[in-house]
XYZ file of C-alpha atoms in Angstrom:
713
model
C 23.182 71.064 -13.039
C 24.584 68.955 -15.941
C 26.959 65.973 -15.771
C 30.276 67.653 -16.510
C 29.666 70.930 -13.803
C 28.772 67.711 -11.168
C 32.609 66.823 -12.049
C 33.740 69.780 -11.495
C 31.912 70.316 -8.174
C 32.838 66.592 -7.875
C 37.017 67.714 -7.819
C 36.795 71.383 -5.833
C 34.215 69.528 -3.326
C 38.250 66.887 -2.848
C 40.325 70.371 -2.900
C 37.684 71.743 -0.214
C 37.460 68.025 1.520
C 41.190 68.274 2.057
C 41.778 71.952 2.706
C 39.318 71.699 5.830
C 40.769 67.945 7.370
C 44.383 69.254 7.098
C 43.447 72.621 8.764
C 40.394 71.851 11.235
C 41.512 67.856 12.153
C 43.544 66.508 12.399
C 45.333 65.089 9.252
C 44.242 61.478 7.872
C 47.268 59.569 5.711
C 45.793 58.219 2.584
C 43.753 58.713 -0.203
C 41.856 62.354 1.203
C 39.000 61.027 -1.625
C 38.572 57.491 -2.184
C 36.258 56.932 -4.471
C 35.877 59.703 -8.159
C 33.719 59.732 -10.688
C 34.786 60.483 -14.054
C 32.073 61.103 -17.139
C 32.910 58.235 -19.944
C 34.437 60.412 -23.348
C 33.876 58.977 -27.140
C 37.829 58.615 -26.877
C 40.064 59.017 -24.115
C 43.664 61.004 -26.099
C 47.389 60.392 -25.571
C 48.138 62.808 -22.271
C 44.854 63.972 -21.106
C 44.263 64.051 -17.617
C 41.330 62.474 -16.106
C 41.861 62.996 -12.444
C 43.495 64.936 -10.015
C 43.925 62.670 -6.799
C 45.028 63.654 -3.374
C 47.445 61.053 -1.167
C 49.013 62.277 2.475
C 50.916 59.421 4.104
C 50.739 62.178 6.774
C 55.474 62.517 6.283
C 55.767 64.560 3.535
C 54.684 62.144 0.628
C 58.213 61.439 -0.086
C 58.644 58.864 -2.154
C 54.630 57.633 -3.365
C 54.363 54.934 -5.699
C 51.384 55.106 -7.248
C 49.787 52.491 -9.899
C 47.415 51.830 -12.047
C 45.091 48.917 -12.757
C 44.702 49.253 -16.483
C 48.060 49.748 -17.858
C 47.362 52.408 -20.257
C 46.515 55.082 -17.731
C 49.040 56.449 -15.001
C 49.369 58.653 -12.047
C 52.207 61.252 -12.200
C 53.632 62.588 -8.628
C 51.484 65.571 -8.375
C 48.499 63.056 -8.412
C 47.839 63.510 -11.951
C 45.830 60.746 -14.107
C 46.878 60.366 -17.436
C 46.128 58.468 -20.723
C 49.288 56.781 -21.834
C 47.821 55.957 -25.424
C 44.026 56.428 -27.558
C 41.900 54.900 -25.896
C 37.999 53.943 -27.248
C 36.947 50.707 -25.759
C 35.006 51.390 -22.814
C 36.106 51.533 -19.953
C 34.510 50.854 -16.243
C 36.746 51.639 -13.483
C 40.228 52.146 -12.368
C 41.933 51.745 -8.724
C 45.218 53.903 -8.458
C 47.250 52.213 -5.793
C 49.433 54.575 -2.987
C 51.867 53.902 -1.325
C 55.194 55.153 0.488
C 57.217 53.947 3.684
C 55.077 55.717 6.352
C 51.481 54.532 4.386
C 49.289 52.738 1.304
C 46.030 53.382 -0.165
C 43.390 52.411 -2.631
C 41.258 54.642 -4.403
C 38.631 53.392 -7.052
C 37.761 56.124 -10.512
C 34.692 54.778 -11.749
C 33.445 55.831 -15.158
C 29.940 56.495 -15.687
C 27.874 56.248 -18.846
C 24.537 57.999 -19.791
C 22.663 55.595 -18.011
C 24.706 56.647 -14.636
C 24.344 60.199 -15.092
C 21.548 60.851 -12.845
C 23.083 58.944 -10.258
C 25.959 60.600 -10.398
C 25.118 63.780 -7.987
C 24.665 61.416 -5.105
C 28.372 60.273 -5.403
C 30.134 63.162 -5.903
C 28.714 63.803 -2.298
C 28.812 59.881 -1.178
C 32.499 59.402 0.744
C 32.329 62.578 2.328
C 29.201 62.255 4.530
C 29.699 62.848 7.525
C 31.944 65.466 7.620
C 31.630 68.354 10.212
C 31.987 70.970 7.251
C 28.185 69.199 5.170
C 26.153 68.484 8.079
C 26.257 70.089 11.898
C 29.759 70.184 13.185
C 30.984 66.471 15.499
C 33.601 65.364 17.097
C 34.220 62.077 15.208
C 35.427 61.741 11.201
C 35.853 58.319 11.065
C 36.420 58.333 6.294
C 35.837 55.396 4.812
C 38.722 53.010 4.440
C 39.396 50.919 1.254
C 41.662 47.300 1.058
C 43.457 46.235 -0.966
C 42.120 42.163 -0.709
C 45.240 39.374 -0.245
C 47.547 42.241 1.540
C 51.200 40.621 1.980
C 53.275 40.205 5.112
C 53.375 42.118 7.556
C 50.355 42.928 10.306
C 49.023 44.631 11.552
C 49.408 47.133 8.684
C 47.539 51.260 9.133
C 44.665 50.991 6.716
C 42.951 54.503 7.991
C 42.574 57.456 11.047
C 39.188 57.550 12.743
C 39.939 61.781 13.701
C 38.417 63.382 16.692
C 37.993 66.754 17.912
C 37.603 68.395 20.475
C 38.308 65.405 22.638
C 37.700 65.543 26.423
C 41.056 64.666 27.865
C 40.869 60.921 29.353
C 38.519 59.705 26.729
C 38.762 56.538 24.334
C 38.478 55.471 21.111
C 36.299 52.797 20.756
C 35.924 50.194 17.991
C 32.891 47.634 17.409
C 31.131 45.273 15.007
C 31.983 41.892 12.836
C 35.509 42.523 12.773
C 36.526 43.779 16.079
C 35.030 42.489 18.533
C 32.043 40.256 16.482
C 33.238 36.639 13.947
C 35.473 37.035 12.409
C 36.921 38.665 15.575
C 39.398 40.304 15.640
C 40.578 41.819 11.323
C 40.387 45.130 13.090
C 41.194 47.356 15.434
C 41.978 51.111 16.789
C 44.626 52.608 18.494
C 42.345 54.124 21.865
C 43.963 56.846 21.688
C 45.291 57.960 18.035
C 42.535 56.664 16.236
C 44.351 54.762 14.437
C 42.473 51.698 12.435
C 44.514 48.422 11.510
C 44.003 45.459 9.815
C 46.086 41.760 10.803
C 45.316 39.703 8.472
C 44.730 39.485 4.592
C 41.777 40.086 3.346
C 39.217 37.610 1.708
C 36.710 40.124 -0.749
C 35.014 36.693 -2.203
C 35.145 36.170 1.372
C 33.569 39.718 2.888
C 33.636 42.179 0.416
C 32.772 45.039 2.999
C 32.558 45.519 6.831
C 30.052 48.204 8.659
C 32.106 48.632 11.616
C 31.143 51.270 14.574
C 33.083 53.383 15.938
C 32.625 56.146 20.176
C 34.452 57.998 22.516
C 33.862 57.211 25.841
C 35.454 57.829 28.721
C 37.607 56.066 32.238
C 34.315 53.995 33.388
C 33.073 53.147 29.029
C 30.650 55.399 29.071
C 29.877 56.602 25.455
C 30.781 60.465 25.093
C 29.503 60.695 21.383
C 28.556 57.938 18.769
C 28.400 55.771 17.206
C 29.537 56.994 14.308
C 29.665 54.285 10.934
C 33.098 53.883 9.798
C 32.623 51.575 6.336
C 35.344 49.174 4.951
C 35.486 48.212 1.199
C 37.200 45.168 0.224
C 39.249 46.144 -3.033
C 39.511 43.590 -5.648
C 42.386 42.290 -6.741
C 41.855 39.821 -9.545
C 43.305 36.783 -7.428
C 40.163 33.953 -8.914
C 40.785 31.584 -11.923
C 37.839 31.837 -13.930
C 35.656 28.167 -13.447
C 33.917 26.150 -15.418
C 31.292 24.486 -13.569
C 28.838 22.972 -14.900
C 30.731 20.234 -16.575
C 30.392 17.492 -18.403
C 29.844 19.906 -21.427
C 28.227 18.059 -24.441
C 27.400 19.361 -27.603
C 25.483 16.963 -30.367
C 24.889 19.082 -33.669
C 23.026 16.799 -36.514
C 25.558 16.205 -39.461
C 25.027 18.651 -42.800
C 23.454 21.049 -40.898
C 23.407 25.063 -42.170
C 26.614 26.913 -41.249
C 26.783 29.406 -37.686
C 24.557 27.123 -36.529
C 24.541 26.729 -32.566
C 25.582 23.334 -30.894
C 25.792 24.251 -27.992
C 26.564 27.077 -24.915
C 29.346 27.053 -21.724
C 30.126 30.104 -19.711
C 32.660 30.711 -16.698
C 32.228 32.073 -13.591
C 34.739 34.050 -11.970
C 34.531 35.362 -7.776
C 36.250 38.061 -8.279
C 33.726 41.438 -8.633
C 31.139 41.774 -11.141
C 31.597 44.953 -11.647
C 35.259 45.207 -12.547
C 37.840 43.738 -15.171
C 38.859 41.065 -12.784
C 35.620 39.295 -13.380
C 34.824 40.214 -17.023
C 36.032 37.066 -19.132
C 36.497 36.017 -22.509
C 35.898 32.710 -24.410
C 38.074 30.958 -26.739
C 38.375 27.404 -28.813
C 42.522 26.977 -28.114
C 42.100 23.145 -29.423
C 40.431 21.223 -31.577
C 40.854 17.521 -31.738
C 41.407 16.297 -34.594
C 42.094 19.466 -36.490
C 40.257 17.864 -40.020
C 39.483 18.111 -42.805
C 39.364 21.557 -41.118
C 40.957 22.653 -38.003
C 38.120 25.399 -37.688
C 35.072 23.870 -37.068
C 33.501 25.730 -34.475
C 34.219 28.728 -33.505
C 32.397 30.854 -29.798
C 31.146 33.904 -28.998
C 34.133 35.114 -27.193
C 31.797 37.139 -25.091
C 27.978 34.946 -24.727
C 30.439 31.528 -24.926
C 27.723 29.653 -27.592
C 29.467 27.749 -30.272
C 27.940 27.851 -33.774
C 29.265 25.857 -36.459
C 31.548 27.434 -39.265
C 31.854 24.501 -42.235
C 29.681 24.224 -45.017
C 27.079 21.966 -45.141
C 28.965 19.357 -47.137
C 32.042 18.710 -44.396
C 30.004 18.378 -42.288
C 29.107 14.393 -42.919
C 29.508 12.036 -40.723
C 30.190 9.255 -42.631
C 32.822 11.138 -44.549
C 34.366 11.988 -41.363
C 37.027 10.604 -39.832
C 35.248 10.247 -36.205
C 32.105 12.294 -35.540
C 33.078 13.330 -32.140
C 35.396 16.323 -31.541
C 37.001 17.726 -28.699
C 37.664 21.118 -28.142
C 39.825 22.816 -25.552
C 37.757 26.144 -24.408
C 39.512 28.957 -22.787
C 37.839 32.038 -20.124
C 40.099 34.342 -19.770
C 39.833 37.018 -17.354
C 40.208 40.819 -17.429
C 37.886 41.151 -20.582
C 40.653 38.513 -22.135
C 43.779 40.732 -22.033
C 47.486 39.075 -21.623
C 47.649 39.690 -17.983
C 44.102 38.351 -17.918
C 43.901 34.210 -15.892
C 42.530 32.250 -17.303
C 40.706 28.462 -17.071
C 39.839 25.862 -19.554
C 37.492 23.449 -19.987
C 36.802 20.713 -22.549
C 34.109 20.348 -24.717
C 32.953 17.094 -26.361
C 30.953 17.734 -29.299
C 29.046 14.909 -31.612
C 28.111 15.336 -34.910
C 24.225 13.360 -34.988
C 23.832 11.018 -37.834
C 20.381 11.555 -40.363
C 19.354 8.671 -42.574
C 21.026 9.440 -45.633
C 21.940 6.365 -47.068
C 19.737 3.537 -48.079
C 20.465 0.237 -46.790
C 21.425 -2.108 -49.845
C 21.916 -6.035 -50.625
C 25.172 -6.650 -51.050
C 24.133 -8.833 -53.850
C 20.729 -8.776 -55.733
C 20.425 -12.557 -55.978
C 20.525 -15.191 -52.799
C 20.809 -19.286 -52.800
C 19.495 -21.355 -50.555
C 18.557 -24.946 -49.708
C 16.957 -26.913 -46.810
C 15.520 -29.838 -46.780
C 11.761 -30.832 -47.015
C 9.968 -31.673 -44.334
C 12.390 -29.284 -41.204
C 11.676 -25.684 -39.513
C 14.717 -22.850 -39.100
C 17.026 -20.259 -40.096
C 17.802 -21.255 -43.553
C 20.409 -18.898 -45.131
C 20.695 -15.009 -43.765
C 20.260 -11.727 -46.682
C 23.796 -9.308 -46.185
C 23.357 -4.636 -46.456
C 25.112 -2.511 -46.632
C 24.434 0.822 -44.560
C 26.968 3.554 -43.847
C 24.807 5.440 -41.300
C 25.424 5.555 -37.967
C 25.307 1.740 -36.635
C 23.355 2.908 -33.297
C 20.533 4.064 -34.615
C 17.674 3.351 -36.339
C 19.088 4.920 -39.878
C 21.396 2.550 -39.742
C 18.971 -0.834 -38.554
C 17.185 -3.301 -41.364
C 13.644 -4.004 -41.054
C 12.861 -6.704 -44.025
C 9.972 -7.438 -46.114
C 8.876 -10.911 -47.918
C 7.161 -8.757 -51.498
C 6.040 -11.556 -53.130
C 6.723 -15.714 -53.243
C 4.729 -16.333 -50.021
C 1.307 -17.371 -50.009
C 1.590 -20.148 -47.963
C 3.369 -18.017 -45.018
C 6.349 -20.720 -45.156
C 9.179 -17.814 -44.568
C 9.603 -15.232 -42.388
C 12.098 -13.160 -42.214
C 14.200 -10.763 -39.221
C 16.851 -8.827 -38.119
C 20.218 -10.041 -36.873
C 19.840 -7.040 -33.680
C 23.743 -8.000 -33.932
C 24.426 -8.280 -37.414
C 21.818 -6.580 -39.060
C 21.305 -9.574 -41.129
C 17.910 -10.624 -42.350
C 17.685 -14.905 -40.744
C 15.596 -16.114 -43.287
C 13.532 -18.639 -42.111
C 11.307 -21.549 -43.128
C 8.301 -21.896 -40.173
C 5.908 -24.329 -41.725
C 7.025 -27.413 -42.836
C 7.741 -27.906 -46.838
C 6.336 -31.171 -48.632
C 9.535 -31.435 -52.037
C 5.745 -33.328 -53.403
C 3.966 -30.108 -54.082
C 6.624 -28.103 -55.065
C 10.768 -28.289 -55.674
C 11.322 -24.851 -56.102
C 9.924 -21.616 -54.380
C 10.842 -17.675 -55.579
C 11.401 -14.932 -53.048
C 11.044 -11.542 -53.622
C 12.417 -9.366 -49.756
C 12.824 -6.051 -49.947
C 15.103 -3.818 -46.757
C 14.285 -0.492 -44.698
C 15.019 1.387 -42.466
C 13.628 1.628 -39.073
C 13.579 5.312 -39.194
C 12.576 7.153 -42.428
C 14.927 8.455 -44.911
C 15.780 11.997 -45.307
C 13.404 13.592 -48.421
C 15.922 14.030 -51.226
C 17.281 10.320 -50.507
C 14.777 7.487 -51.894
C 15.226 3.507 -51.458
C 16.851 2.314 -55.212
C 16.499 -1.138 -56.935
C 19.783 -2.475 -54.593
C 16.861 -2.444 -51.506
C 15.341 -5.770 -53.150
C 17.054 -8.697 -53.924
C 15.512 -12.477 -54.914
C 16.247 -15.492 -53.296
C 16.183 -18.955 -55.037
C 15.846 -22.026 -52.626
C 15.733 -25.388 -53.319
C 14.271 -28.449 -50.981
C 15.934 -31.238 -50.944
C 13.654 -34.545 -50.749
C 14.016 -37.102 -47.133
C 12.426 -40.324 -46.759
C 9.379 -39.118 -44.558
C 8.317 -40.777 -42.027
C 5.024 -42.855 -43.340
C 1.927 -42.202 -42.275
C -1.574 -43.753 -40.027
C -4.984 -42.524 -41.237
C -6.605 -42.526 -38.342
C -4.258 -41.518 -35.779
C -5.156 -42.219 -33.723
C -6.795 -45.385 -34.190
C -10.233 -46.402 -32.292
C -12.041 -49.515 -31.786
C -14.929 -50.430 -29.052
C -14.809 -53.875 -27.504
C -16.507 -56.246 -24.862
C -13.823 -57.606 -22.816
C -15.440 -61.787 -23.130
C -14.334 -61.713 -26.796
C -12.532 -65.152 -27.300
C -9.546 -65.205 -28.172
C -7.768 -64.266 -31.357
C -11.071 -62.277 -32.571
C -10.081 -59.321 -35.002
C -9.903 -55.894 -33.441
C -8.456 -53.408 -36.764
C -6.547 -53.306 -39.373
C -4.362 -49.979 -39.763
C -3.196 -48.261 -42.427
C -1.046 -45.767 -43.219
C 0.762 -44.196 -46.017
C 4.078 -43.253 -46.890
C 3.944 -39.238 -48.083
C 7.388 -40.358 -50.404
C 4.283 -41.294 -53.238
C 7.320 -40.396 -55.597
C 9.579 -43.537 -54.533
C 6.935 -46.221 -54.851
C 7.934 -47.370 -51.256
C 6.678 -50.792 -49.009
C 5.526 -50.578 -45.704
C 5.342 -52.870 -43.093
C 4.067 -53.029 -39.573
C 4.596 -53.999 -36.074
C 3.830 -53.540 -32.271
C 5.967 -51.186 -30.065
C 3.772 -50.623 -26.588
C 1.409 -54.168 -25.184
C 2.089 -54.330 -21.799
C -0.682 -56.429 -21.699
C 1.012 -58.916 -24.428
C -2.527 -58.822 -25.479
C -1.710 -57.611 -29.089
C -0.816 -59.472 -32.790
C -0.503 -57.601 -35.897
C 0.425 -59.258 -38.879
C 3.074 -57.282 -40.764
C 1.337 -56.887 -43.982
C -1.829 -56.204 -44.079
C -1.758 -54.038 -40.930
C -4.403 -56.493 -39.001
C -5.032 -56.657 -34.940
C -5.714 -59.822 -32.956
C -6.014 -60.453 -30.251
C -4.213 -63.694 -28.516
C -5.029 -63.181 -24.883
C -8.351 -62.130 -22.751
C -9.167 -58.778 -22.619
C -9.952 -57.667 -18.987
C -11.585 -54.256 -18.788
C -10.544 -54.951 -14.582
C -6.800 -55.557 -15.648
C -4.788 -52.722 -14.458
C -3.151 -51.925 -17.912
C -6.055 -50.633 -18.462
C -7.459 -46.560 -18.311
C -10.521 -45.656 -17.551
C -11.917 -48.559 -19.533
C -9.547 -47.286 -22.370
C -6.387 -49.908 -24.034
C -3.550 -48.304 -25.276
C -1.418 -49.632 -27.149
C 1.406 -48.185 -29.772
C 1.811 -49.080 -33.248
C 4.596 -48.933 -36.318
C 4.449 -48.460 -39.989
C 8.333 -48.612 -41.459
C 8.943 -48.720 -44.710
C 11.608 -50.075 -47.275
C 13.941 -46.645 -47.925
C 17.580 -45.953 -47.709
C 17.901 -45.087 -44.320
C 13.839 -47.012 -43.086
C 11.292 -44.134 -42.035
C 9.514 -45.121 -39.081
C 5.884 -43.682 -38.208
C 4.208 -43.762 -34.827
C 0.393 -44.642 -35.006
C -1.573 -45.537 -31.220
C -4.336 -47.959 -30.867
C -7.138 -47.744 -28.825
C -9.421 -50.341 -28.034
C -12.376 -48.383 -25.350
C -13.320 -52.085 -23.429
C -17.519 -52.636 -22.893
C -17.839 -54.555 -18.551
C -19.348 -57.136 -19.009
C -20.379 -59.561 -15.217
C -17.705 -60.828 -14.409
C -16.161 -60.710 -10.768
C -18.728 -61.941 -7.841
C -19.143 -58.604 -5.195
C -17.081 -59.449 -1.539
C -18.263 -57.272 1.400
C -15.980 -55.903 3.839
C -14.522 -56.203 6.626
C -14.846 -59.548 6.805
C -14.901 -60.039 11.067
C -16.100 -58.121 14.286
C -16.290 -57.821 17.953
C -19.026 -57.432 20.111
C -19.852 -57.171 24.465
C -21.467 -60.413 25.834
C -24.100 -58.341 27.621
C -23.562 -55.275 25.463
C -28.389 -54.075 25.720
C -26.926 -53.123 21.452
C -27.254 -55.751 19.698
C -25.899 -54.286 16.594
C -22.300 -56.301 15.835
C -21.352 -54.131 12.689
C -22.232 -52.572 9.284
C -21.109 -54.819 6.164
C -20.645 -52.621 2.815
C -20.038 -54.506 -0.238
C -17.693 -53.597 -3.557
C -17.893 -55.018 -6.575
C -14.799 -54.020 -9.812
C -17.773 -54.647 -12.295
C -19.859 -51.503 -13.173
C -23.088 -50.369 -13.101
C -25.502 -52.042 -13.826
C -23.041 -55.295 -13.283
C -22.566 -53.941 -9.446
C -24.961 -52.177 -7.349
C -27.703 -52.629 -5.613
C -25.765 -55.974 -4.383
C -28.462 -58.469 -2.161
C -27.174 -59.482 0.711
C -27.754 -63.130 2.834
C -27.232 -64.949 5.975
C -27.472 -68.943 5.492
C -30.603 -70.126 6.754
C -30.367 -70.942 11.050
C -32.113 -73.640 12.741
C -33.922 -73.432 15.771
C -31.279 -73.694 18.445
C -29.399 -71.825 16.533
C -31.649 -68.995 14.711
C -29.213 -65.930 16.617
C -28.121 -63.487 13.964
C -30.033 -61.226 11.990
C -29.177 -59.198 8.424
C -31.226 -55.967 8.067
C -30.199 -54.112 3.966
C -29.538 -50.811 5.105
C -29.325 -49.119 1.043
C -28.029 -50.235 -2.766
C -24.708 -51.380 -0.494
C -24.843 -51.797 2.837
C -26.044 -54.062 5.406
C -26.161 -55.028 9.072
C -25.515 -57.286 10.968
C -27.000 -58.067 14.944
C -27.842 -60.242 17.537
C -30.496 -61.565 18.427
C -30.538 -62.060 21.770
C -27.248 -62.214 23.916
C -24.451 -64.764 22.988
C -21.827 -66.370 25.477
C -18.592 -66.202 25.433
C -17.255 -67.160 22.261
C -15.356 -67.328 17.732
C -18.116 -67.632 15.745
C -18.258 -68.220 11.950
C -21.300 -66.637 10.495
C -21.424 -67.151 6.026
C -23.138 -64.366 4.791
C -24.208 -64.021 0.371
C -24.000 -60.871 -1.443
C -25.708 -60.828 -4.587
C -24.874 -58.384 -7.542
C -27.721 -57.246 -10.027
C -25.980 -58.464 -13.067
C -27.263 -60.123 -15.627
C -26.856 -63.060 -15.004
C -25.983 -62.458 -10.944
C -22.947 -63.199 -9.406
C -23.216 -64.297 -5.957
C -20.050 -64.396 -2.835
C -20.250 -66.634 0.330
C -17.690 -65.078 3.243
C -17.678 -66.328 6.837
C -17.960 -63.103 8.916
C -15.716 -63.916 12.187
C -17.583 -62.709 15.023
C -15.456 -62.732 17.842
C -18.046 -62.324 21.415
C -16.147 -60.786 24.162
C -15.717 -59.632 27.929
C -16.250 -55.720 28.572
C -15.703 -54.562 31.683
C -15.647 -50.555 32.628
C -14.915 -48.996 29.251
C -12.300 -52.548 28.541
C -12.780 -55.538 26.046
C -11.515 -58.374 27.085
C -11.592 -61.419 24.356
C -9.054 -64.055 25.660
C -10.798 -65.896 27.061
C -13.826 -66.205 24.523
C -13.831 -70.454 23.366
C -12.805 -71.776 20.372
C -14.451 -70.936 16.711
C -18.492 -71.785 17.263
C -20.893 -72.850 14.393
C -23.290 -74.896 13.912
C -22.908 -78.164 12.662
C -26.299 -76.958 9.286
C -24.898 -73.404 9.560
C -21.282 -75.385 8.115
C -23.292 -77.453 5.744
C -25.097 -74.501 4.420
C -22.037 -72.713 3.480
C -20.615 -75.566 1.985
C -23.490 -76.156 -0.579
C -23.534 -72.360 -1.268
C -20.216 -72.466 -2.279
C -20.228 -75.166 -4.197
C -23.521 -73.977 -6.472
C -21.469 -70.743 -7.380
C -18.002 -72.198 -8.501
C-alpha cells in the first residue's frame, strides 16, 4: 500500500470509527480522531483541502469554533482543513482546537516527510487501537484524550468520556494511576456513572507531558468486573516558554585582520516547549552592535545554527584603528521558527578583537644623552619607545639589547614592566681617568615575534652617548689590610710599619695626609706626612683589645681636594708571645675533716695567660717542712694538676700552706700562693668548722714563703 492509499485509509477509518461510536456506543464529546497524518506535498496551494476532521460536542455542534496553530490554515464549519495561501516551506505539525458551549478538544495533524512514510500505516491505526470493531468486542472503550496545557478557569473541565457497553446494573467506573490516586493526586477524576473524565486544574506539559491511566468497572463491593483498560492523556504544547540562553557569559575572540567569514563564537538557546513543534524551533538574529563603527554590521549570526562570523574585510578588522577592541552584540532567539508571534529571549555576546604583532616598537628618538659620575652605579637614563600593539600582550612588551659599546660589561638594560621603557644602568663603576665618554648602540624587539610580512626597521635601534663626570675619589691603601708581626715586649717608640695610599685622581696631583681613626689601646702614633707608625706604649698580647693574637687599628688617608676625600685602611699587628705572666693556682682554699680516713685535701689546677711553651707543663712544690711540722705533701698528677694531701690527721685549726707553681718558659716564672686549709669537725655527715683554732703555720714555713716571694719579685 502506497502512502496516498494509507492516508486515504486513515480518513475512511476515521469516518467508520465515528459511525461505529455514534451507533454502537454512547456519544463521546470531542474530536472522534485525535491524530491525523498527511503527506508533505511539494506545495500547499491556496484553498487546497488538506483533510476533514470530525468534531462532536454531543449536543448538535451548535456554535462550534475552530482554531489552527498555524495562521496559514483554517477549518471550515464542516470540518474541512483548508490552506489559506500557497505554502512551500516545510510544515511539521498543526494543532486544531475546537470548542463549543458544551465541550472543547484538541486534534493534532502530523505532516510526514519521505523518511517517515514507512511508519504511516501504523500511525493510521494508533489512536483507536482498542475499539471493539478492530479487535474482539470489549465493554470498555477509553479513547486517548488530548488536553491543551495552561487552560483557564473554571475547573473542573470535562475533557473526554470512557464508554462502557453491556454495563452491569449497579457497577461503577473507576479511574486510577499517576494523576488520580497517585501524585500528582486529584489532577483527573471520572464520573463513576457517566464515564466523563474531568481535569481539575491547569496542566503544564513541560512538567508532565502525558499521563498513563487505567480504567476498570467494579461491582458494588469494589471487585473488578472488567479491565483495566489503558487511558492515555496527552498534554498539547502551547508556546508558553521563551527561549533562554543558559550558557553565558558569552565571550568570543577573533584575531585582527582575520578573513571575512571567520567563525568567532557559537551561541545556542534552550526552549522548554515541545521540540517536535514550532514552539521550540528557534531562529537567531543580531539586534544591536555596540559600537556601530566602522560598520554597523561587523558580524553575522547563522539564524539556525547560532554561529557568529565576521562579515567585514580584514582591513576593517584592524585593532589599532578601531575605536575600541571590544564589541557587544545583543542577540535574540525567537521560537515559532522566527515568526512574528514567536516568543523572544535575548543575551549579550562580547567579542574581543585580539591583537597580533603587526607593529614593531620604535624609539622616540635616534640618540639619547646620559651623564653619570664616576664610581657610582644605578639607572642613568630611560629609553622611550612607541608600539601600537595591545599593551597587555607580548606584541607590545619590549626587550632591549646592547649590541655595541659594552666590552667590559659595565652597562645593563632592563625593561620597565609598567612603562615599557628601557632602563639603562651602570653595573660596574666607571673611571673618568680611563675613559670620559662611552657610546652604546641599543636595539629593541618585542617578546612575541612579528608577523611574517612585518620587520624591524632602523627606528628599532638607537644610540646612547654617555659622559662620565670626574669626582674627587678617595685615596686607596696598598695593600689593605696592612699586616705586621712583632713581639709583645718591643721597646716603646719602635717603628712598626709605613703605610702607603695613592690617589686615583692622577690628573689632579693631590697630596695625602695620614691619621689614626681607631686605636682602642692607645698604642700607636702615625706620621701624618710619610705614614710611619710607631709604638707609644708597651704592646701586650694578653690585652682585652687583642683578639686571636691580633691587634687591629684603622688608618685614614685624606687628600687635599675640594672637598677633601678620605680613604680608610686596616692595620693589623700579630703579637708574638713572651713569658711575661707567672702561673697561678686555683682553688686557694680547702676543707678537711680532722678524723678523715681519706687524707686527700684538694686537687690544684694551674693556669697561665701566656701561650705554650711559656705555660704548661707546670711544676708544683711545697716549701720545706721541719720534722715536727712535716704533715703535708704535694703530688704532680699531670702537666696542669697536682694533689695536696696530709701525711697524718691534724687537729682542728686553720692552716696556711705556701704552694709554688712554675711554668716552662725560658726563663721560667714562678708564683707562690698560700693555700688556706681548714681542718673541721665532721659528725653524722655534717662538717662543723666553727670551733677551728686560729690560723696555724710553722715559723719555718712562713720564713721560707717570705724568702721565696722576695726571690721572684
